PDB file of C-alpha atoms in Angstrom:
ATOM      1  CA  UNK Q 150      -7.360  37.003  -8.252  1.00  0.00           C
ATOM      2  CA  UNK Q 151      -6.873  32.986  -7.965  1.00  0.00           C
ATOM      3  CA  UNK Q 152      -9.735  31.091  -8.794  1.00  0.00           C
ATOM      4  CA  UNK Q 153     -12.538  30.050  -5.605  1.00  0.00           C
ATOM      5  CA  UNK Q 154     -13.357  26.583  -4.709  1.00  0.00           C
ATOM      6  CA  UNK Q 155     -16.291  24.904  -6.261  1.00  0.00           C
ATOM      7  CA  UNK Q 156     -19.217  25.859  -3.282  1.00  0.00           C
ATOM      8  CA  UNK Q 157     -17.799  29.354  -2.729  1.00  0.00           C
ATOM      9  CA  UNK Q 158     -19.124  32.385  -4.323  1.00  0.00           C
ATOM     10  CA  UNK Q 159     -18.828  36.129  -3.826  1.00  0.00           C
ATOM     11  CA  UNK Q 160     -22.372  37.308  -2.942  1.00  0.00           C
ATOM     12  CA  UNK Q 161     -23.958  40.590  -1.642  1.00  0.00           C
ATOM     13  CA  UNK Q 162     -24.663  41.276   1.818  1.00  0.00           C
ATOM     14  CA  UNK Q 163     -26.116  44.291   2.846  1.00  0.00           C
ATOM     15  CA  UNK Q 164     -24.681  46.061  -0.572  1.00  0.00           C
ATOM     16  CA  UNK Q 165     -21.432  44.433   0.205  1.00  0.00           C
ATOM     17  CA  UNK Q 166     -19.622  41.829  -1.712  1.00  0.00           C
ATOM     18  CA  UNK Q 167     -18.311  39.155   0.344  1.00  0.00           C
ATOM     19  CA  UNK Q 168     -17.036  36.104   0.146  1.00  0.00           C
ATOM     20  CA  UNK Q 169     -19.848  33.193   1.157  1.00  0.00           C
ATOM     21  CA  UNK Q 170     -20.583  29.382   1.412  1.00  0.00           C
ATOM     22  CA  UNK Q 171     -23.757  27.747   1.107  1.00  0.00           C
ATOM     23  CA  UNK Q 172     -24.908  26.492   5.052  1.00  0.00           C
ATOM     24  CA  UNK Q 173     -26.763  26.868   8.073  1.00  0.00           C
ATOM     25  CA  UNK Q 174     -25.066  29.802   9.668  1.00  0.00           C
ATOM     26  CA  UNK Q 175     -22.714  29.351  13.139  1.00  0.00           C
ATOM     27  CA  UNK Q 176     -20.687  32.375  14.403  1.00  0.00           C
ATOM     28  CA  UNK Q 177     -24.373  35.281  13.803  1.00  0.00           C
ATOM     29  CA  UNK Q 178     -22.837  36.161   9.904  1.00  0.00           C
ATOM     30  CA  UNK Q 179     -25.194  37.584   7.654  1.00  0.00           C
ATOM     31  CA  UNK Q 180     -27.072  35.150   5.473  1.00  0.00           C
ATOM     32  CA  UNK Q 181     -29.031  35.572   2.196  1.00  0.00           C
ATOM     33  CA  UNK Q 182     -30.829  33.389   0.151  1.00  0.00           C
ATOM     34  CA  UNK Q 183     -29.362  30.229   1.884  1.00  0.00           C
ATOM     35  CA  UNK Q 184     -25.810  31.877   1.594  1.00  0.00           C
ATOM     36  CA  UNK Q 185     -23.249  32.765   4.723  1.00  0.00           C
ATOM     37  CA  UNK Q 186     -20.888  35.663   4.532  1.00  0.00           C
ATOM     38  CA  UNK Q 187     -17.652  34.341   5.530  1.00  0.00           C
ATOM     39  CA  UNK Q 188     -15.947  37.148   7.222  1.00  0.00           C
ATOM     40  CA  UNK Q 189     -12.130  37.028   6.393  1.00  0.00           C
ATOM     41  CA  UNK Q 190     -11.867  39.225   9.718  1.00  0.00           C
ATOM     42  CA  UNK Q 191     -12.189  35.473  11.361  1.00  0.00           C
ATOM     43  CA  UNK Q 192     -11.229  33.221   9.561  1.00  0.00           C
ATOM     44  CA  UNK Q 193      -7.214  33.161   8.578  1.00  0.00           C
ATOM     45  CA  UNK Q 194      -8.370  31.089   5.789  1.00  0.00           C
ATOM     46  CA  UNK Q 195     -11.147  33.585   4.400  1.00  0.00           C
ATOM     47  CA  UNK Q 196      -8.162  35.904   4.310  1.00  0.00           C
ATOM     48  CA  UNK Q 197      -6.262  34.031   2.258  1.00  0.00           C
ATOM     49  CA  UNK Q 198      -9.219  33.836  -0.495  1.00  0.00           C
ATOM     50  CA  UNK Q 199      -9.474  37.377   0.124  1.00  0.00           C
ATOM     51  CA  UNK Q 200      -6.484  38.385  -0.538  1.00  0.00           C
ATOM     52  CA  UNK Q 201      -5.779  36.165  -4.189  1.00  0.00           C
ATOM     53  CA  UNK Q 202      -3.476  33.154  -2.504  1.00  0.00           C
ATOM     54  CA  UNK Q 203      -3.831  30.309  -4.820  1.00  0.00           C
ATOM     55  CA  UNK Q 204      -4.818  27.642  -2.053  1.00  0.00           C
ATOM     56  CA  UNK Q 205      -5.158  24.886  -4.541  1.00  0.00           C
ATOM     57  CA  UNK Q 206      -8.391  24.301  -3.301  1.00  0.00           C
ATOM     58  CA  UNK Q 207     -10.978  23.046  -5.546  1.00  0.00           C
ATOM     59  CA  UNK Q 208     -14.321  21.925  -3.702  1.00  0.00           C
ATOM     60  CA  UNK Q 209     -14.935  18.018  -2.753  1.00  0.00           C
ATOM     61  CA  UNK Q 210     -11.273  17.727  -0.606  1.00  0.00           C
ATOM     62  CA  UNK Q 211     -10.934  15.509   2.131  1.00  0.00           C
ATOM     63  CA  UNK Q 212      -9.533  18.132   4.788  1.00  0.00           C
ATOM     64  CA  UNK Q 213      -7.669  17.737   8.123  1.00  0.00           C
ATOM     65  CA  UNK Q 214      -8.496  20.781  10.391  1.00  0.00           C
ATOM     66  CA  UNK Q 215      -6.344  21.172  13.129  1.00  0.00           C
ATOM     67  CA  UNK Q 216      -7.100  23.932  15.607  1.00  0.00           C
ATOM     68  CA  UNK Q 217     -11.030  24.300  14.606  1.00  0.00           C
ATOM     69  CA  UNK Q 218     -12.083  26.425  17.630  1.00  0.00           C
ATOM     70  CA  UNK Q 219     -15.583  26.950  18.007  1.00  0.00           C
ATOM     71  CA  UNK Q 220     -16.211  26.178  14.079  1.00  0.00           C
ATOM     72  CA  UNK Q 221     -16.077  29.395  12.627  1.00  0.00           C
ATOM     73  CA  UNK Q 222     -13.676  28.700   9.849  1.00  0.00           C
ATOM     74  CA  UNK Q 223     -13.767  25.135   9.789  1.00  0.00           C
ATOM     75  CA  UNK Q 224     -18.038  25.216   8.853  1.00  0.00           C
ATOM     76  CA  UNK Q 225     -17.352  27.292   5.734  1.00  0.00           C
ATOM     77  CA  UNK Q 226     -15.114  24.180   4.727  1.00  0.00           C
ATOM     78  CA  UNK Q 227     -17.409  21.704   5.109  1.00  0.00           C
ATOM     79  CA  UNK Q 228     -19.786  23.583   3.297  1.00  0.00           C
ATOM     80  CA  UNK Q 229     -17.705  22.993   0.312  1.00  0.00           C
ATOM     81  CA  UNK Q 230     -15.442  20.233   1.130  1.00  0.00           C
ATOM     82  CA  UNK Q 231     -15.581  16.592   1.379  1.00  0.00           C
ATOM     83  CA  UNK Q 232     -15.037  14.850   4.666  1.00  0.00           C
ATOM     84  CA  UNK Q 233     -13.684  17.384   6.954  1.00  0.00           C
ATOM     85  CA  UNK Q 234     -12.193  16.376   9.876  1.00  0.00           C
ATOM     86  CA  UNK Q 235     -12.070  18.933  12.972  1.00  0.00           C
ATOM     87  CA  UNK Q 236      -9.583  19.140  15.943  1.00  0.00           C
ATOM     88  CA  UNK Q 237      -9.520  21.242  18.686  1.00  0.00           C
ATOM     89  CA  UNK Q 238      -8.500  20.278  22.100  1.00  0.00           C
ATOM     90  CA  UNK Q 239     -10.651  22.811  24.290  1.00  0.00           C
ATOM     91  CA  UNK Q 240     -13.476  21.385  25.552  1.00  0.00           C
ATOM     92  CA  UNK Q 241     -15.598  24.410  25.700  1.00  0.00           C
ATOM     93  CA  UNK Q 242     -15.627  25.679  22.225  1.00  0.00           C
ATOM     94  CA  UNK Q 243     -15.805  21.493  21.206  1.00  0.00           C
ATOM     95  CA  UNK Q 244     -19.526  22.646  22.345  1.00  0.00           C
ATOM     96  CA  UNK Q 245     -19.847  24.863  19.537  1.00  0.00           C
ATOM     97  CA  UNK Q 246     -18.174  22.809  17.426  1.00  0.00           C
ATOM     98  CA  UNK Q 247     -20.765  20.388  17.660  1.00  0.00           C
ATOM     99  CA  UNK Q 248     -23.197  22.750  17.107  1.00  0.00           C
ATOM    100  CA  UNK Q 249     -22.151  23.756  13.729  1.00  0.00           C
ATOM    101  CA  UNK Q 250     -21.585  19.800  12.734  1.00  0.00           C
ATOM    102  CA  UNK Q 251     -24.991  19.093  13.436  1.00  0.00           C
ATOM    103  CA  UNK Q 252     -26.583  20.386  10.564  1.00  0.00           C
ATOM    104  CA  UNK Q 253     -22.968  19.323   8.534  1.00  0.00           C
ATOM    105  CA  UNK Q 254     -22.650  15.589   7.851  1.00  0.00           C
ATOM    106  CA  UNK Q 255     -19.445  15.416   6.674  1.00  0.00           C
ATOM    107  CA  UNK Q 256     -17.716  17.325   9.694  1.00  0.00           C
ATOM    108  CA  UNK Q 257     -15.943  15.715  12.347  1.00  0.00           C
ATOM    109  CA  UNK Q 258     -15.371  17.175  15.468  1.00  0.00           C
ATOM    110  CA  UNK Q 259     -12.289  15.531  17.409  1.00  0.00           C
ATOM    111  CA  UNK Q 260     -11.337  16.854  21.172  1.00  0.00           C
ATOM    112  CA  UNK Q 261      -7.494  15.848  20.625  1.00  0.00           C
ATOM    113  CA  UNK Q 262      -4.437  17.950  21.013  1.00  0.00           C
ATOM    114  CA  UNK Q 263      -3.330  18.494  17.226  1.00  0.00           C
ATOM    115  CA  UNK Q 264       0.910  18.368  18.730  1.00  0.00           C
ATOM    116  CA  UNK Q 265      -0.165  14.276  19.195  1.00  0.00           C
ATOM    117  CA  UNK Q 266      -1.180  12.983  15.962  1.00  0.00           C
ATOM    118  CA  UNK Q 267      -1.030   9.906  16.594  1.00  0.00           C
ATOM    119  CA  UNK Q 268      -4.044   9.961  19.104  1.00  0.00           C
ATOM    120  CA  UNK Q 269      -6.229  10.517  16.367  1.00  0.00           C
ATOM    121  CA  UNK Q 270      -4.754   8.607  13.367  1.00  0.00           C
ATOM    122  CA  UNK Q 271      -7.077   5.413  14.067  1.00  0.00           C
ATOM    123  CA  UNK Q 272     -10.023   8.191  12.699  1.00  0.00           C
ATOM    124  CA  UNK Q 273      -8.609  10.171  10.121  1.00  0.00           C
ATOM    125  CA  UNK Q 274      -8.467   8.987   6.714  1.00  0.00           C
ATOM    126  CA  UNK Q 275      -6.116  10.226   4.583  1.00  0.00           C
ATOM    127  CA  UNK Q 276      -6.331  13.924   3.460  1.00  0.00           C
ATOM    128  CA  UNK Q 277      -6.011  15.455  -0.062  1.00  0.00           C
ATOM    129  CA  UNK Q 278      -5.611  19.099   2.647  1.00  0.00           C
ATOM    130  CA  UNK Q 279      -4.453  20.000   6.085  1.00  0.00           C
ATOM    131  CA  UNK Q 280      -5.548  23.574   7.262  1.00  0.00           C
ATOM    132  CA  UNK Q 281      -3.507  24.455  10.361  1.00  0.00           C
ATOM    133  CA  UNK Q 282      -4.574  27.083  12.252  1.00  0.00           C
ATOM    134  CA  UNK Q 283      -3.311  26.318  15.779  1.00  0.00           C
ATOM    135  CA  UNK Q 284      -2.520  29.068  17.412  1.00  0.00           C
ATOM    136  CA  UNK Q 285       0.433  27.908  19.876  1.00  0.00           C
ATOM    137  CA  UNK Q 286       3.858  28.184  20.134  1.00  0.00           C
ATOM    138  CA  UNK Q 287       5.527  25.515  17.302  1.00  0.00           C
ATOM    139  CA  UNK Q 288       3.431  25.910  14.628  1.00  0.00           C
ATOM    140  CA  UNK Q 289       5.662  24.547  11.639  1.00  0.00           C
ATOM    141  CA  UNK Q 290       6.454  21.613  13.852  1.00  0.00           C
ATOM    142  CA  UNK Q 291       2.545  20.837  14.341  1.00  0.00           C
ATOM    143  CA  UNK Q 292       1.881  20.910  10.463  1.00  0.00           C
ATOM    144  CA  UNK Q 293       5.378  18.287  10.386  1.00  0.00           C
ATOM    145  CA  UNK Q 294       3.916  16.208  12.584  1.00  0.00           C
ATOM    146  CA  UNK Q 295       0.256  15.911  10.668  1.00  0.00           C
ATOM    147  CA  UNK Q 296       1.821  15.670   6.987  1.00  0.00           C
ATOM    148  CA  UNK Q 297       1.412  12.043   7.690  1.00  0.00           C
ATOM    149  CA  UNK Q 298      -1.804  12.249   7.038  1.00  0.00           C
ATOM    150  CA  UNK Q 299      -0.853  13.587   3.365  1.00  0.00           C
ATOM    151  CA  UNK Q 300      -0.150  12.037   0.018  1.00  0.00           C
ATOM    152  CA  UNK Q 301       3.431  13.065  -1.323  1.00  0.00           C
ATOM    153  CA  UNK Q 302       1.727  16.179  -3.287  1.00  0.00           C
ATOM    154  CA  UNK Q 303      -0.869  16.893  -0.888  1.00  0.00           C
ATOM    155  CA  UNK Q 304      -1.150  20.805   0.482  1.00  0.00           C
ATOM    156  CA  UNK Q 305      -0.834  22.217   3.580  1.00  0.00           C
ATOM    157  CA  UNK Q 306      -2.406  25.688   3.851  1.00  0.00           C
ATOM    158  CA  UNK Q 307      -1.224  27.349   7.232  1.00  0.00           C
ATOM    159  CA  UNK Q 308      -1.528  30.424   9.041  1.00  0.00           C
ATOM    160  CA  UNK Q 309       1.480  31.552  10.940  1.00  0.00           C
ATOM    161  CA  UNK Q 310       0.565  33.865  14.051  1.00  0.00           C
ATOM    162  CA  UNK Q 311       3.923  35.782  14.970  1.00  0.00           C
ATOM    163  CA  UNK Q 312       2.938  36.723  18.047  1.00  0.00           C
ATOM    164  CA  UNK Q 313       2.041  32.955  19.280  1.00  0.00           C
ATOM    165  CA  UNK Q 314       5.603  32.036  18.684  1.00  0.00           C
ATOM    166  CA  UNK Q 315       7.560  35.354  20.009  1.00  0.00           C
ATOM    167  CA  UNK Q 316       5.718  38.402  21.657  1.00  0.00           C
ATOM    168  CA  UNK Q 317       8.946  40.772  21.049  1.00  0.00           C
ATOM    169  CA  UNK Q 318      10.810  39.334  18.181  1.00  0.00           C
ATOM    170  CA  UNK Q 319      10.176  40.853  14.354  1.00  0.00           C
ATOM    171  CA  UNK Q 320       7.537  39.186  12.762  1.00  0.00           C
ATOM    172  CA  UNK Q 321       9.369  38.763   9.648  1.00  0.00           C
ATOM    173  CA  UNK Q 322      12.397  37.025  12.051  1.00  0.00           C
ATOM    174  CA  UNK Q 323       9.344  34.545  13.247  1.00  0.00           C
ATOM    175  CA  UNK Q 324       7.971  33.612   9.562  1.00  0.00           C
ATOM    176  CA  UNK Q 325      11.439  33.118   8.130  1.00  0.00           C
ATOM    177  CA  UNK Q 326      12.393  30.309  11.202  1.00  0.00           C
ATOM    178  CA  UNK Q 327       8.804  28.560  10.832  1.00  0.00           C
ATOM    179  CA  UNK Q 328       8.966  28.733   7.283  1.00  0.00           C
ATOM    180  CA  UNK Q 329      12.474  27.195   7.644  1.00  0.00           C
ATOM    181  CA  UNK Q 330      10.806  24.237  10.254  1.00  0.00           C
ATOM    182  CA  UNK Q 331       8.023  23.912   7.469  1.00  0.00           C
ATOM    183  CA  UNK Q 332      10.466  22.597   4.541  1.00  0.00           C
ATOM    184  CA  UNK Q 333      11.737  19.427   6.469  1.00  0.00           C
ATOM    185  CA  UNK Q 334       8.189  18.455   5.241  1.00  0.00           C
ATOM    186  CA  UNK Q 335       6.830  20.991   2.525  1.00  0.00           C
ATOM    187  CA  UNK Q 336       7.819  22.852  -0.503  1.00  0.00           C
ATOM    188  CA  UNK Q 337       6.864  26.296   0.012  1.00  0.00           C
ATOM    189  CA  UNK Q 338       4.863  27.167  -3.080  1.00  0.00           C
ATOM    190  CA  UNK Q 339       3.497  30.591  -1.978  1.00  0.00           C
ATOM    191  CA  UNK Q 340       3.118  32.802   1.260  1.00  0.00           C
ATOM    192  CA  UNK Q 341       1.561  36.188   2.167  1.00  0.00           C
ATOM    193  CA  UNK Q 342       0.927  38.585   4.582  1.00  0.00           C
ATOM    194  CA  UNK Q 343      -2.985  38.913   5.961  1.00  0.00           C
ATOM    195  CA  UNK Q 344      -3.038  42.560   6.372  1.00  0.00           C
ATOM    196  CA  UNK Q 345      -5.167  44.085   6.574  1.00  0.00           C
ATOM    197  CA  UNK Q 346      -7.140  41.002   8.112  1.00  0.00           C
ATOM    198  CA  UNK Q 347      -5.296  39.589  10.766  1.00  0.00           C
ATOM    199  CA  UNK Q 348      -2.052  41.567  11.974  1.00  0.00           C
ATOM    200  CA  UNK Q 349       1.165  39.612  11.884  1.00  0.00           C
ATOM    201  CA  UNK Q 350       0.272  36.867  10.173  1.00  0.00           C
ATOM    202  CA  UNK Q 351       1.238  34.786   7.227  1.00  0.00           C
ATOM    203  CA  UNK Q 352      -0.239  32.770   4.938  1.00  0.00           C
ATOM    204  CA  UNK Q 353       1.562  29.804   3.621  1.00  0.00           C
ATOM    205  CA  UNK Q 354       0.429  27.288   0.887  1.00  0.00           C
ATOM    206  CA  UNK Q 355       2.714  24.419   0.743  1.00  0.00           C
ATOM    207  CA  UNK Q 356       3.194  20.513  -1.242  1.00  0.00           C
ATOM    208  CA  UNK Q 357       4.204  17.693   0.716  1.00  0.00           C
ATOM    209  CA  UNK Q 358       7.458  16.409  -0.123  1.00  0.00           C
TER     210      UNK Q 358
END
């Protein structure tokens, strides 16, 4: 099992070990002691902890978040992260968004459309991480577009939804062509299914070229 960032701890929650991050608590997940459970069940990123991907991830990164939904993920990562930078580009769970940033100075909410980088690139400084987790047809070619915000070296960690990209065709089919989109801009250093987590999806950690 790959090592956890600095601010992230396996703790027990109602005799359970989970995975947890110090913070005021957003999406009604159990809390002890001043600790959140992070359920992996929601977050494609808990999943990859869960599962042993080395993410690279240390504690203290500036982080790019592109598809941050309501917060649910994206809180846990500001919990233990440096300057964390949130886009989603639905106005309603924005809302909640900047619910959860309230108590979290160093989250950003942004309502841009993560496919248009360049709407946004006055705000963002540059990031040591990009998290995509935009659930939309063209996912690879989203995380191309935002590696400009990345230092030669810096990692992507993505989370490829099969079904967002082809309702019929083999999942394995789907990862292999995004995976093949991804390395016009990233080595592939590791990828893994989510099972039993989140159904057809992969994980993928990858380095800017």
């Amino acid at each position: 099992m790959s090592e956890l960032p600095a601010g992230v701890e396996r703790r027990r929650f109602d005799g359970e070990e989970r995975l947890a991050t110090e913070g005021e608590p957003v999406y009604g997940e159990p809390t002890a002691d001043g600790w959140r459970a992070w359920d992996a069940r929601r977050s494609k990123l808990g999943a990859m902890l869960e599962t042993g991907m080395d993410t690279g991830l240390a504690g203290g990164e500036t982080v790019l978040y592109l598809g941050a939904a309501a917060g649910t993920t994206v809180s846990h990562v500001a919990d233990f992260a440096g300057a964390t930078y949130a886009v989603e580009f639905a106005a309603r769970p924005t809302r909640d968004l900047l619910d959860a940033a309230e108590s979290r100075p160093r989250l950003f909410p942004l309502l841009k459309d993560a496919r248009k980088p360049e709407t946004y690139a006055h705000v963002v400084e540059p990031a040591d991480v990009v998290v995509q987790d935009v659930a939309t047809r063209g996912q690879a070619r989203v995380a191309n577009a935002n590696a400009r915000f990345l230092d030669t070296g810096g990692l992507l960690l993505a989370a490829i939804k099969a079904r967002s990209e082809d309702v019929v065709a083999d999942p394995s089919e789907v990862f292999e062509r995004e995976l093949d989109t991804l390395s016009e801009s990233y080595e592939l250093v590791e990828t893994a299914r989510l099972e039993p987590f989140h159904e057809d999806h992969l994980g993928v950690v990858a380095r800017k070229r």
